[in-house]
Every structure is written in C-alpha cells, then in structure tokens.
mmCIF file of C-alpha atoms in Angstrom:
data_model
loop_
_atom_site.group_PDB
_atom_site.id
_atom_site.type_symbol
_atom_site.label_atom_id
_atom_site.label_comp_id
_atom_site.label_asym_id
_atom_site.label_seq_id
_atom_site.Cartn_x
_atom_site.Cartn_y
_atom_site.Cartn_z
ATOM 1 C CA MET A 105 39.007 -35.714 -43.558
ATOM 2 C CA ASN A 106 40.203 -32.976 -41.307
ATOM 3 C CA ARG A 107 38.372 -30.318 -43.340
ATOM 4 C CA ARG A 108 35.128 -32.338 -43.342
ATOM 5 C CA TRP A 109 35.473 -32.933 -39.587
ATOM 6 C CA MET A 110 36.049 -29.229 -38.957
ATOM 7 C CA LEU A 111 32.939 -28.296 -40.972
ATOM 8 C CA PHE A 112 30.895 -30.850 -39.030
ATOM 9 C CA ALA A 113 32.274 -29.651 -35.697
ATOM 10 C CA THR A 114 31.542 -26.006 -36.564
ATOM 11 C CA ALA A 115 27.949 -26.830 -37.530
ATOM 12 C CA ALA A 116 27.468 -28.922 -34.402
ATOM 13 C CA THR A 117 28.838 -26.161 -32.196
ATOM 14 C CA ALA A 118 26.556 -23.579 -33.814
ATOM 15 C CA ALA A 119 23.567 -25.863 -33.327
ATOM 16 C CA ALA A 120 24.489 -26.416 -29.689
ATOM 17 C CA LEU A 121 24.791 -22.689 -29.088
ATOM 18 C CA THR A 122 21.566 -21.708 -30.830
ATOM 19 C CA ALA A 123 19.353 -24.542 -29.592
ATOM 20 C CA PRO A 124 18.970 -23.226 -26.033
ATOM 21 C CA LEU A 125 18.212 -19.756 -27.381
ATOM 22 C CA ALA A 126 15.547 -21.119 -29.695
ATOM 23 C CA ALA A 127 14.009 -23.142 -26.905
ATOM 24 C CA THR A 128 13.978 -20.109 -24.643
ATOM 25 C CA ALA A 129 12.270 -18.015 -27.294
ATOM 26 C CA GLN A 130 9.655 -20.697 -27.839
ATOM 27 C CA ASP A 131 9.045 -20.976 -24.086
ATOM 28 C CA LYS A 132 8.261 -17.265 -23.780
ATOM 29 C CA THR A 133 4.627 -16.744 -24.721
ATOM 30 C CA PRO A 134 3.028 -13.305 -25.161
ATOM 31 C CA LEU A 135 1.064 -11.803 -22.283
ATOM 32 C CA LYS A 136 -1.439 -8.942 -22.410
ATOM 33 C CA ILE A 137 -2.279 -7.189 -19.145
ATOM 34 C CA VAL A 138 -5.514 -5.201 -19.409
ATOM 35 C CA VAL A 139 -6.047 -2.214 -17.097
ATOM 36 C CA GLY A 140 -9.462 -0.628 -16.680
ATOM 37 C CA PHE A 141 -8.127 2.855 -15.929
ATOM 38 C CA PRO A 142 -6.123 5.507 -17.837
ATOM 39 C CA PRO A 143 -2.315 5.634 -17.951
ATOM 40 C CA GLY A 144 -0.665 7.204 -14.919
ATOM 41 C CA GLY A 145 -3.074 5.927 -12.283
ATOM 42 C CA SER A 146 -2.332 3.420 -9.543
ATOM 43 C CA ALA A 147 -3.626 0.360 -11.442
ATOM 44 C CA ASP A 148 -1.639 1.318 -14.537
ATOM 45 C CA THR A 149 1.537 1.932 -12.538
ATOM 46 C CA LEU A 150 1.264 -1.416 -10.783
ATOM 47 C CA ALA A 151 0.577 -3.253 -14.048
ATOM 48 C CA ARG A 152 3.611 -1.718 -15.758
ATOM 49 C CA LEU A 153 5.928 -2.466 -12.846
ATOM 50 C CA LEU A 154 4.661 -6.040 -12.765
ATOM 51 C CA ALA A 155 5.065 -6.345 -16.542
ATOM 52 C CA GLU A 156 8.783 -5.649 -16.157
ATOM 53 C CA GLY A 157 9.050 -8.400 -13.554
ATOM 54 C CA LEU A 158 7.246 -10.912 -15.781
ATOM 55 C CA ARG A 159 9.430 -10.491 -18.862
ATOM 56 C CA GLU A 160 11.739 -13.297 -17.785
ATOM 57 C CA ARG A 161 8.820 -15.704 -18.277
ATOM 58 C CA TYR A 162 6.718 -13.934 -20.936
ATOM 59 C CA GLN A 163 7.659 -12.025 -24.078
ATOM 60 C CA PRO A 164 6.338 -9.632 -25.090
ATOM 61 C CA VAL A 165 4.336 -8.305 -22.140
ATOM 62 C CA VAL A 166 1.930 -5.577 -23.230
ATOM 63 C CA VAL A 167 -0.151 -3.343 -20.946
ATOM 64 C CA GLU A 168 -3.405 -2.245 -22.587
ATOM 65 C CA ASN A 169 -5.511 0.523 -21.039
ATOM 66 C CA ARG A 170 -9.291 0.207 -21.468
ATOM 67 C CA PRO A 171 -10.636 2.917 -19.144
ATOM 68 C CA GLY A 172 -14.248 3.589 -18.309
ATOM 69 C CA ALA A 173 -17.144 2.524 -16.084
ATOM 70 C CA GLY A 174 -14.876 2.012 -13.073
ATOM 71 C CA GLY A 175 -13.121 -0.946 -14.722
ATOM 72 C CA ARG A 176 -16.228 -2.688 -16.091
ATOM 73 C CA ILE A 177 -15.274 -2.136 -19.744
ATOM 74 C CA ALA A 178 -11.928 -3.857 -19.220
ATOM 75 C CA LEU A 179 -13.547 -6.707 -17.287
ATOM 76 C CA SER A 180 -15.994 -7.323 -20.130
ATOM 77 C CA GLN A 181 -13.083 -7.489 -22.566
ATOM 78 C CA VAL A 182 -11.168 -9.994 -20.460
ATOM 79 C CA LYS A 183 -14.307 -12.061 -19.856
ATOM 80 C CA ARG A 184 -14.590 -12.564 -23.647
ATOM 81 C CA ALA A 185 -10.873 -13.267 -24.178
ATOM 82 C CA GLU A 186 -9.512 -16.665 -25.158
ATOM 83 C CA PRO A 187 -8.839 -18.598 -21.906
ATOM 84 C CA ASP A 188 -5.284 -19.520 -22.876
ATOM 85 C CA GLY A 189 -3.456 -17.734 -20.057
ATOM 86 C CA GLN A 190 -2.236 -14.974 -22.364
ATOM 87 C CA THR A 191 -4.786 -12.284 -21.434
ATOM 88 C CA VAL A 192 -5.228 -11.133 -17.829
ATOM 89 C CA ILE A 193 -6.505 -8.113 -15.971
ATOM 90 C CA VAL A 194 -4.879 -6.259 -13.077
ATOM 91 C CA LEU A 195 -7.467 -4.372 -11.053
ATOM 92 C CA PRO A 196 -8.324 -3.118 -7.582
ATOM 93 C CA SER A 197 -10.731 -5.187 -5.533
ATOM 94 C CA GLY A 198 -13.718 -2.865 -5.980
ATOM 95 C CA PRO A 199 -15.096 -4.265 -9.262
ATOM 96 C CA MET A 200 -14.903 -7.798 -7.821
ATOM 97 C CA VAL A 201 -16.295 -7.177 -4.326
ATOM 98 C CA LEU A 202 -18.345 -3.955 -4.499
ATOM 99 C CA PHE A 203 -19.941 -3.885 -7.935
ATOM 100 C CA PRO A 204 -21.974 -7.087 -7.419
ATOM 101 C CA HIS A 205 -23.736 -5.260 -4.558
ATOM 102 C CA VAL A 206 -23.888 -1.855 -6.221
ATOM 103 C CA TYR A 207 -25.189 -2.420 -9.751
ATOM 104 C CA LYS A 208 -28.606 -3.747 -10.668
ATOM 105 C CA LYS A 209 -27.125 -5.320 -13.775
ATOM 106 C CA LEU A 210 -23.563 -6.318 -14.528
ATOM 107 C CA ASP A 211 -22.473 -7.947 -17.768
ATOM 108 C CA TYR A 212 -20.155 -10.204 -15.808
ATOM 109 C CA ASP A 213 -20.284 -12.464 -12.768
ATOM 110 C CA ALA A 214 -17.374 -11.591 -10.488
ATOM 111 C CA VAL A 215 -17.007 -15.191 -9.303
ATOM 112 C CA THR A 216 -17.869 -17.471 -12.233
ATOM 113 C CA ASP A 217 -16.629 -15.429 -15.214
ATOM 114 C CA PHE A 218 -12.983 -15.159 -14.165
ATOM 115 C CA THR A 219 -10.048 -17.311 -13.117
ATOM 116 C CA PRO A 220 -8.227 -16.022 -10.003
ATOM 117 C CA ILE A 221 -4.466 -15.891 -10.601
ATOM 118 C CA SER A 222 -2.850 -14.006 -7.720
ATOM 119 C CA LEU A 223 -3.494 -11.397 -5.046
ATOM 120 C CA LEU A 224 -0.809 -8.846 -5.904
ATOM 121 C CA THR A 225 -0.732 -6.181 -3.179
ATOM 122 C CA HIS A 226 -2.575 -4.678 -0.233
ATOM 123 C CA PHE A 227 -2.964 -0.894 -0.006
ATOM 124 C CA GLN A 228 -4.822 1.928 1.736
ATOM 125 C CA PHE A 229 -6.431 5.226 0.762
ATOM 126 C CA GLY A 230 -5.947 8.893 1.500
ATOM 127 C CA VAL A 231 -8.338 11.762 2.216
ATOM 128 C CA VAL A 232 -6.842 14.619 0.205
ATOM 129 C CA ALA A 233 -7.579 18.353 0.203
ATOM 130 C CA GLY A 234 -6.874 20.485 -2.857
ATOM 131 C CA PRO A 235 -6.040 24.191 -3.103
ATOM 132 C CA SER A 236 -9.732 25.133 -3.252
ATOM 133 C CA ALA A 237 -10.307 23.610 0.204
ATOM 134 C CA LYS A 238 -9.439 25.701 3.233
ATOM 135 C CA ALA A 239 -9.230 22.701 5.569
ATOM 136 C CA LYS A 240 -5.738 21.882 6.806
ATOM 137 C CA SER A 241 -6.819 18.978 9.043
ATOM 138 C CA MET A 242 -9.551 16.364 9.295
ATOM 139 C CA ALA A 243 -11.188 18.369 12.077
ATOM 140 C CA GLU A 244 -11.383 21.452 9.845
ATOM 141 C CA MET A 245 -12.689 19.388 6.894
ATOM 142 C CA ILE A 246 -15.439 17.826 9.001
ATOM 143 C CA ALA A 247 -16.394 21.178 10.546
ATOM 144 C CA ALA A 248 -16.672 22.814 7.114
ATOM 145 C CA ALA A 249 -18.754 19.950 5.704
ATOM 146 C CA LYS A 250 -21.153 20.119 8.660
ATOM 147 C CA ALA A 251 -21.434 23.902 8.521
ATOM 148 C CA GLU A 252 -22.332 23.933 4.814
ATOM 149 C CA PRO A 253 -23.752 20.506 3.864
ATOM 150 C CA GLY A 254 -23.327 19.654 0.193
ATOM 151 C CA LYS A 255 -21.144 22.653 -0.637
ATOM 152 C CA GLY A 256 -17.837 20.779 -0.612
ATOM 153 C CA SER A 257 -17.037 18.218 -3.320
ATOM 154 C CA TYR A 258 -14.866 15.135 -3.534
ATOM 155 C CA GLY A 259 -13.571 13.279 -6.573
ATOM 156 C CA THR A 260 -12.934 9.560 -7.100
ATOM 157 C CA PRO A 261 -11.773 7.302 -9.982
ATOM 158 C CA GLY A 262 -15.412 6.468 -10.755
ATOM 159 C CA GLN A 263 -18.925 5.918 -9.476
ATOM 160 C CA GLY A 264 -19.285 2.754 -7.421
ATOM 161 C CA THR A 265 -15.517 2.362 -6.943
ATOM 162 C CA LEU A 266 -13.882 1.709 -3.602
ATOM 163 C CA PRO A 267 -12.889 5.373 -3.123
ATOM 164 C CA HIS A 268 -16.508 6.354 -3.803
ATOM 165 C CA PHE A 269 -17.684 4.132 -0.977
ATOM 166 C CA MET A 270 -14.851 5.327 1.217
ATOM 167 C CA GLY A 271 -16.388 8.758 0.785
ATOM 168 C CA VAL A 272 -19.913 7.492 1.477
ATOM 169 C CA LEU A 273 -18.834 5.659 4.634
ATOM 170 C CA PHE A 274 -16.832 8.690 5.735
ATOM 171 C CA GLU A 275 -19.902 10.912 5.385
ATOM 172 C CA GLN A 276 -21.969 8.475 7.417
ATOM 173 C CA GLN A 277 -19.294 8.164 10.074
ATOM 174 C CA VAL A 278 -18.843 11.902 10.659
ATOM 175 C CA GLY A 279 -22.410 13.029 9.881
ATOM 176 C CA ALA A 280 -21.493 15.328 6.996
ATOM 177 C CA LYS A 281 -22.495 15.705 3.352
ATOM 178 C CA LEU A 282 -20.209 16.230 0.346
ATOM 179 C CA ASN A 283 -20.926 16.158 -3.388
ATOM 180 C CA HIS A 284 -19.406 13.162 -5.191
ATOM 181 C CA VAL A 285 -17.753 13.871 -8.570
ATOM 182 C CA PRO A 286 -16.722 10.683 -10.448
ATOM 183 C CA PHE A 287 -13.861 10.645 -12.977
ATOM 184 C CA GLN A 288 -12.490 8.033 -15.369
ATOM 185 C CA GLY A 289 -9.483 7.201 -13.227
ATOM 186 C CA GLY A 290 -7.205 8.692 -10.602
ATOM 187 C CA GLY A 291 -5.176 10.801 -13.055
ATOM 188 C CA PRO A 292 -8.132 12.955 -14.240
ATOM 189 C CA ALA A 293 -9.320 13.311 -10.640
ATOM 190 C CA ASN A 294 -5.864 14.566 -9.646
ATOM 191 C CA ALA A 295 -5.912 17.150 -12.423
ATOM 192 C CA ALA A 296 -9.294 18.412 -11.230
ATOM 193 C CA LEU A 297 -8.097 18.523 -7.615
ATOM 194 C CA VAL A 298 -4.922 20.470 -8.399
ATOM 195 C CA GLY A 299 -6.875 22.754 -10.717
ATOM 196 C CA GLY A 300 -9.321 23.668 -7.960
ATOM 197 C CA HIS A 301 -12.358 22.118 -9.672
ATOM 198 C CA ILE A 302 -13.032 19.820 -6.689
ATOM 199 C CA ASP A 303 -12.209 20.327 -3.026
ATOM 200 C CA TYR A 304 -11.238 16.838 -1.880
ATOM 201 C CA LYS A 305 -10.337 13.435 -3.198
ATOM 202 C CA PHE A 306 -10.566 9.894 -1.829
ATOM 203 C CA ASP A 307 -8.067 7.610 -3.566
ATOM 204 C CA VAL A 308 -4.993 5.407 -3.277
ATOM 205 C CA VAL A 309 -2.246 7.222 -1.369
ATOM 206 C CA SER A 310 0.296 6.756 -4.159
ATOM 207 C CA GLU A 311 -1.903 8.809 -6.516
ATOM 208 C CA THR A 312 -1.256 12.018 -4.563
ATOM 209 C CA ALA A 313 1.829 11.358 -2.409
ATOM 210 C CA GLU A 314 4.162 13.366 -4.650
ATOM 211 C CA LEU A 315 1.628 16.187 -4.993
ATOM 212 C CA HIS A 316 1.418 16.233 -1.193
ATOM 213 C CA ARG A 317 5.198 16.366 -0.810
ATOM 214 C CA THR A 318 5.442 19.308 -3.237
ATOM 215 C CA GLY A 319 2.642 21.206 -1.492
ATOM 216 C CA LYS A 320 0.156 21.122 -4.367
ATOM 217 C CA VAL A 321 -2.353 19.153 -2.240
ATOM 218 C CA ARG A 322 -2.645 18.060 1.404
ATOM 219 C CA ILE A 323 -3.271 14.468 2.463
ATOM 220 C CA LEU A 324 -5.269 14.956 5.643
ATOM 221 C CA ALA A 325 -5.453 11.304 6.745
ATOM 222 C CA VAL A 326 -4.982 7.724 5.557
ATOM 223 C CA THR A 327 -7.565 4.968 5.944
ATOM 224 C CA GLY A 328 -5.445 2.038 7.131
ATOM 225 C CA ALA A 329 -4.725 0.790 10.624
ATOM 226 C CA GLN A 330 -1.143 2.085 10.322
ATOM 227 C CA ARG A 331 0.396 5.220 8.871
ATOM 228 C CA ASP A 332 1.572 4.999 5.268
ATOM 229 C CA PRO A 333 5.377 4.954 4.772
ATOM 230 C CA GLN A 334 5.023 7.284 1.783
ATOM 231 C CA VAL A 335 3.649 10.043 4.029
ATOM 232 C CA PRO A 336 4.599 9.039 7.584
ATOM 233 C CA GLU A 337 3.689 12.463 8.978
ATOM 234 C CA VAL A 338 0.013 11.997 7.976
ATOM 235 C CA PRO A 339 -2.241 10.514 10.690
ATOM 236 C CA THR A 340 -4.641 7.638 10.228
ATOM 237 C CA LEU A 341 -8.358 8.423 10.350
ATOM 238 C CA LYS A 342 -8.492 6.860 13.807
ATOM 239 C CA GLU A 343 -5.668 9.094 14.996
ATOM 240 C CA ALA A 344 -7.586 12.035 13.556
ATOM 241 C CA GLY A 345 -10.699 11.114 15.549
ATOM 242 C CA VAL A 346 -12.693 9.227 12.880
ATOM 243 C CA ASP A 347 -13.512 5.636 13.849
ATOM 244 C CA MET A 348 -12.936 4.105 10.416
ATOM 245 C CA VAL A 349 -10.375 1.676 8.940
ATOM 246 C CA ALA A 350 -10.564 0.563 5.312
ATOM 247 C CA THR A 351 -8.001 -1.122 3.062
ATOM 248 C CA ALA A 352 -8.131 -2.943 -0.274
ATOM 249 C CA TRP A 353 -6.033 -5.025 -2.678
ATOM 250 C CA PHE A 354 -5.039 -5.466 -6.295
ATOM 251 C CA GLY A 355 -5.520 -8.830 -7.972
ATOM 252 C CA MET A 356 -4.800 -10.552 -11.270
ATOM 253 C CA TYR A 357 -7.513 -12.545 -13.041
ATOM 254 C CA GLY A 358 -7.909 -14.312 -16.352
ATOM 255 C CA PRO A 359 -11.124 -15.274 -18.137
ATOM 256 C CA ALA A 360 -13.011 -18.312 -16.882
ATOM 257 C CA GLY A 361 -11.635 -21.624 -18.046
ATOM 258 C CA VAL A 362 -7.892 -20.908 -18.037
ATOM 259 C CA PRO A 363 -6.240 -24.359 -17.850
ATOM 260 C CA ASP A 364 -4.615 -25.179 -14.536
ATOM 261 C CA ALA A 365 -1.162 -25.401 -16.120
ATOM 262 C CA ALA A 366 -1.398 -21.924 -17.672
ATOM 263 C CA ARG A 367 -2.912 -20.490 -14.474
ATOM 264 C CA ASP A 368 -0.171 -21.985 -12.306
ATOM 265 C CA ARG A 369 2.554 -20.784 -14.649
ATOM 266 C CA LEU A 370 1.186 -17.244 -14.356
ATOM 267 C CA GLN A 371 0.912 -17.479 -10.579
ATOM 268 C CA GLN A 372 4.455 -18.781 -10.222
ATOM 269 C CA ALA A 373 5.768 -16.005 -12.474
ATOM 270 C CA VAL A 374 3.956 -13.390 -10.376
ATOM 271 C CA ALA A 375 5.238 -14.923 -7.119
ATOM 272 C CA GLU A 376 8.824 -14.866 -8.457
ATOM 273 C CA ALA A 377 8.436 -11.269 -9.651
ATOM 274 C CA MET A 378 7.143 -10.186 -6.237
ATOM 275 C CA LYS A 379 10.321 -11.564 -4.650
ATOM 276 C CA GLN A 380 12.586 -9.396 -6.817
ATOM 277 C CA PRO A 381 14.203 -6.822 -4.464
ATOM 278 C CA ALA A 382 13.974 -3.985 -6.986
ATOM 279 C CA LEU A 383 10.273 -4.583 -7.656
ATOM 280 C CA ARG A 384 9.461 -4.953 -3.952
ATOM 281 C CA GLU A 385 11.263 -1.713 -3.190
ATOM 282 C CA ARG A 386 9.359 0.146 -5.924
ATOM 283 C CA LEU A 387 6.007 -1.209 -4.765
ATOM 284 C CA GLN A 388 6.678 -0.478 -1.105
ATOM 285 C CA GLY A 389 7.752 3.015 -2.067
ATOM 286 C CA LEU A 390 4.307 3.459 -3.611
ATOM 287 C CA GLY A 391 2.617 2.271 -0.436
ATOM 288 C CA TYR A 392 1.815 -1.237 -1.665
ATOM 289 C CA GLU A 393 2.431 -4.354 0.400
ATOM 290 C CA PRO A 394 3.612 -6.977 -2.142
ATOM 291 C CA VAL A 395 1.920 -10.379 -1.844
ATOM 292 C CA GLY A 396 1.964 -12.709 -4.880
ATOM 293 C CA SER A 397 -0.539 -15.216 -3.455
ATOM 294 C CA THR A 398 -1.912 -18.477 -4.794
ATOM 295 C CA PRO A 399 -5.153 -18.535 -6.820
ATOM 296 C CA ALA A 400 -6.975 -20.080 -3.842
ATOM 297 C CA GLU A 401 -5.829 -17.257 -1.558
ATOM 298 C CA LEU A 402 -7.084 -14.623 -4.003
ATOM 299 C CA ALA A 403 -10.445 -16.414 -4.273
ATOM 300 C CA ALA A 404 -10.698 -16.512 -0.471
ATOM 301 C CA ALA A 405 -9.865 -12.792 -0.154
ATOM 302 C CA GLN A 406 -12.488 -11.967 -2.767
ATOM 303 C CA LYS A 407 -15.179 -14.014 -0.997
ATOM 304 C CA ALA A 408 -14.343 -12.474 2.390
ATOM 305 C CA ASP A 409 -14.658 -8.927 1.021
ATOM 306 C CA LEU A 410 -17.807 -9.752 -0.943
ATOM 307 C CA ASP A 411 -19.384 -10.807 2.343
ATOM 308 C CA ARG A 412 -17.890 -7.924 4.363
ATOM 309 C CA TRP A 413 -19.124 -5.148 2.055
ATOM 310 C CA ALA A 414 -22.670 -6.477 1.546
ATOM 311 C CA ALA A 415 -24.262 -4.963 4.666
ATOM 312 C CA PRO A 416 -22.501 -1.555 4.562
ATOM 313 C CA ILE A 417 -23.465 -1.046 0.912
ATOM 314 C CA ARG A 418 -27.072 -2.014 1.556
ATOM 315 C CA ALA A 419 -27.115 0.477 4.415
ATOM 316 C CA THR A 420 -26.133 3.293 2.031
ATOM 317 C CA GLY A 421 -29.168 2.587 -0.159
ATOM 318 C CA ILE A 422 -27.036 3.122 -3.262
ATOM 319 C CA LEU A 423 -28.094 0.959 -6.204
ATOM 320 C CA LEU A 424 -26.893 1.938 -9.657
ATOM 321 C CA ASP A 425 -28.189 1.026 -13.109
#
C-alpha cells in the first residue's frame, strides 16, 4: 500500500509541476515582426528591442527584414498575411501618412488594409553633414546651397519617405536646392555619408548620433520643438534660424481583419513592454519617446497626419509612379 501510494504521489507531484509549464508553453504563440528596412537602421533596432520585451507573451518572436521601396514591399507582405495576430509590421509613419499622397498607385490602402495595434514611439530627425561637406553649421549649409544650387546632395532611407519630404520642405523653407539621393534604408545612407559619396543626410537622429559623437559626421540641427537628449549640444532648426518643426512616430499594424481578442492581446503586450524600465531607458537613449498606445489612438494619430501632410505634399508637386 505504501509503495503504491508513493508511486501515485510521485506521479501526481510531477503532473502538478509540469502542468503549469505546459500551459505556459501553449499560451505563448509565435510572433513575426516584419521590418521594411535593412538590419541596423532605426526601424530594425526598434523592432528588435521590442521583440525582447514581447517574449514574455510570445515565443518565438522573429524579426524579418524585407527592405525596399521605402517599406512598401514589407507592407504588401503583411497585407497578405493570415489575420491571426501572429504577423505584424513595425514601421515609421511615412508609408501610412505620406505615401497615399505621394504615389499614383499603391498596392495597399493605408487605412482599410491594416489593423492598428499600437503607436510605439515619437521621434525627430537630424540634418547631418558628412566629411565631404564643408558646412559646420546650418547657416553655412544654407549659404553653400544658395551659392551653388543643386551641387550639394542629401541622402535619405528612400524616395517618398519622411526624411525625403523633410529635405523637400527644408529646401522650400530656406530657398535652396539640393540633389536627393535615395537609399534602401538608413544604414546604406550612413555608409555613403561617411564615405563622402553624399554631402548631407536627413534621417532619424539615432541613425547618426554615434557617428556624430565620434566626429565622423556632424549633426547640424534637429527637427523637433526641443533638443534631442542624444545630442543635447545640437540646436533645433528653429534655434538655427529655420522656421520648421517636424516629428514622426513608429507604429505596429497587423493585416486587416485581426480578431479583436488577438489585437488586444498584442496591444496589451506592447503596453506592458513599454513600461519595462530597461526597454524605456534603451529607447529614450536612442531619442525615442515610448508610448504603447491603444489601437484607437494609433488610428487617430494616423488620420491626423494623413490630413496634416496632404496640403504640403500637394504644394511640392511631387507625384511618384
């Protein structure tokens, strides 16, 4: 009797110990985060930091880079994905608020083809001079561009992206002309800047903050209303005499039709991750303001920027195929 009881008790104890583990494993579903830019850029960095914060809820979490066309290739992939809450995209606001005004034809509808999950962060941009540029200040950059229109060049992560239009609006604001050189992401643009193949770059501050600190490039100004904590010595455009303020955000979306339960689970996981002190510190160190909003708040931010950018883009006359 005692031996049979001991065998039963041992089996029961083992079952009790393994049951919670099995349940936990079953509760953790896979998650794929698609990024429309190459590894090493701002979108990729954010996605990988967020992936670490989501692993308490999802397992495995895989970041997949599908660069090209300013994020449109990745968006097309996510649009066609199964709407089960296991495939999402992390991207800057440009493809969702600029591209509908910029391109004659898009193979996605920025509003109806995707499910808003969460607004992740706010951020600003930098105007960066490389070693081929002689300008050491915004005043010198503007003077050089006016003296020799079209001679200077600036790189961005792609045609029709937010940094591209930052450059266009900057040219309009100061009355100068620069040549735009699009790349497939911030990393390749950085390489060209450091290598002296382009003179300037408009992009997220975090892309060039370390290069600025080591003297390989010079961030001449930032585009937000406040200085960026990554480079507090760098003035805003307004402080440098250019009447221009422009910021943007990163968001997470799934394909259209993600069930409310799966959408809400994702949003709650993102909100919890954004509260983690270590993740917040990393993001703030990169110049990002962590948010972790509701789906409705992301949808509202997207609509507001869609409306805000319509007139300025029309004024540029830029319309791409």
